[in-house]
Amino acid sequence: MKPMHEAFYNDVYNIVSQIPEGKVLTYGVIADLTGWGKHQRMVGKALKEAPAELKLPCHRVVSSNGRTVPEWNEQIDMLRDEGITFRNSNCVDIKRHMWRPEEF
DNA sequence: TGCTTGACAGAAG
DNA sequence: CCTTCTGCCAAGC
């Protein structure tokens, strides 16, 4: 139940929970913010394993170039409901909705 | 211990 | 713009 360092999961959840509506974040950015720059895949795992009690807006997390998660059609629906525009069937306009915590 | 898998990233065709 | 391949690193078996 504790695959990797607990701090990593904790940081990932903390960052994701801070994503404002209408904004999206990439796995790479999250990994970089946690300090585990090359663990983007672990970020994805963490979100998948994320308990619903945390109510994490994991649907606002997309891969590079804004590609959404395949086979997760609901994600697209929720994002579009928040005002996020899509270039195609499964790619958000990340160039426009990309959230930069650095600016905060 | 070693091979396969994965909610990825980036480049190439 | 979309599909495919390779590189990364940890988890599972």
PDB file of C-alpha atoms (C1' of nucleotides) in Angstrom, chain A residues 3-4 38-39 41-42 45 67 88, chain C residues 1-2 4 7-12:
ATOM      1  CA  PRO A   3       4.780   1.593  -3.251  1.00  0.00           C
ATOM      2  CA  MET A   4       6.996   4.652  -3.237  1.00  0.00           C
ATOM      3  CA  LYS A  38      11.430  11.976 -14.282  1.00  0.00           C
ATOM      4  CA  HIS A  39       8.547  10.258 -12.562  1.00  0.00           C
ATOM      5  CA  ARG A  41       4.379   7.915 -14.930  1.00  0.00           C
ATOM      6  CA  MET A  42       4.406   7.599 -11.166  1.00  0.00           C
ATOM      7  CA  LYS A  45      -0.152   5.978 -10.981  1.00  0.00           C
ATOM      8  CA  ARG A  67      -3.682  14.715 -24.671  1.00  0.00           C
ATOM      9  CA  ASN A  88     -10.078  17.429 -31.200  1.00  0.00           C
TER      10      ASN A  88
ATOM     11  C1'  DC C   1      -3.147  17.082 -36.840  1.00  0.00           C
ATOM     12  C1'  DC C   2      -2.634  12.081 -35.831  1.00  0.00           C
ATOM     13  C1'  DT C   4       4.017   5.180 -33.767  1.00  0.00           C
ATOM     14  C1'  DG C   7      13.517   6.627 -23.419  1.00  0.00           C
ATOM     15  C1'  DC C   8      12.649   6.874 -18.247  1.00  0.00           C
ATOM     16  C1'  DC C   9      11.739   4.742 -13.736  1.00  0.00           C
ATOM     17  C1'  DA C  10       9.190   2.228 -10.398  1.00  0.00           C
ATOM     18  C1'  DA C  11       5.760  -1.499  -9.514  1.00  0.00           C
ATOM     19  C1'  DG C  12       4.239  -6.374 -10.181  1.00  0.00           C
TER      20       DG C  12
END
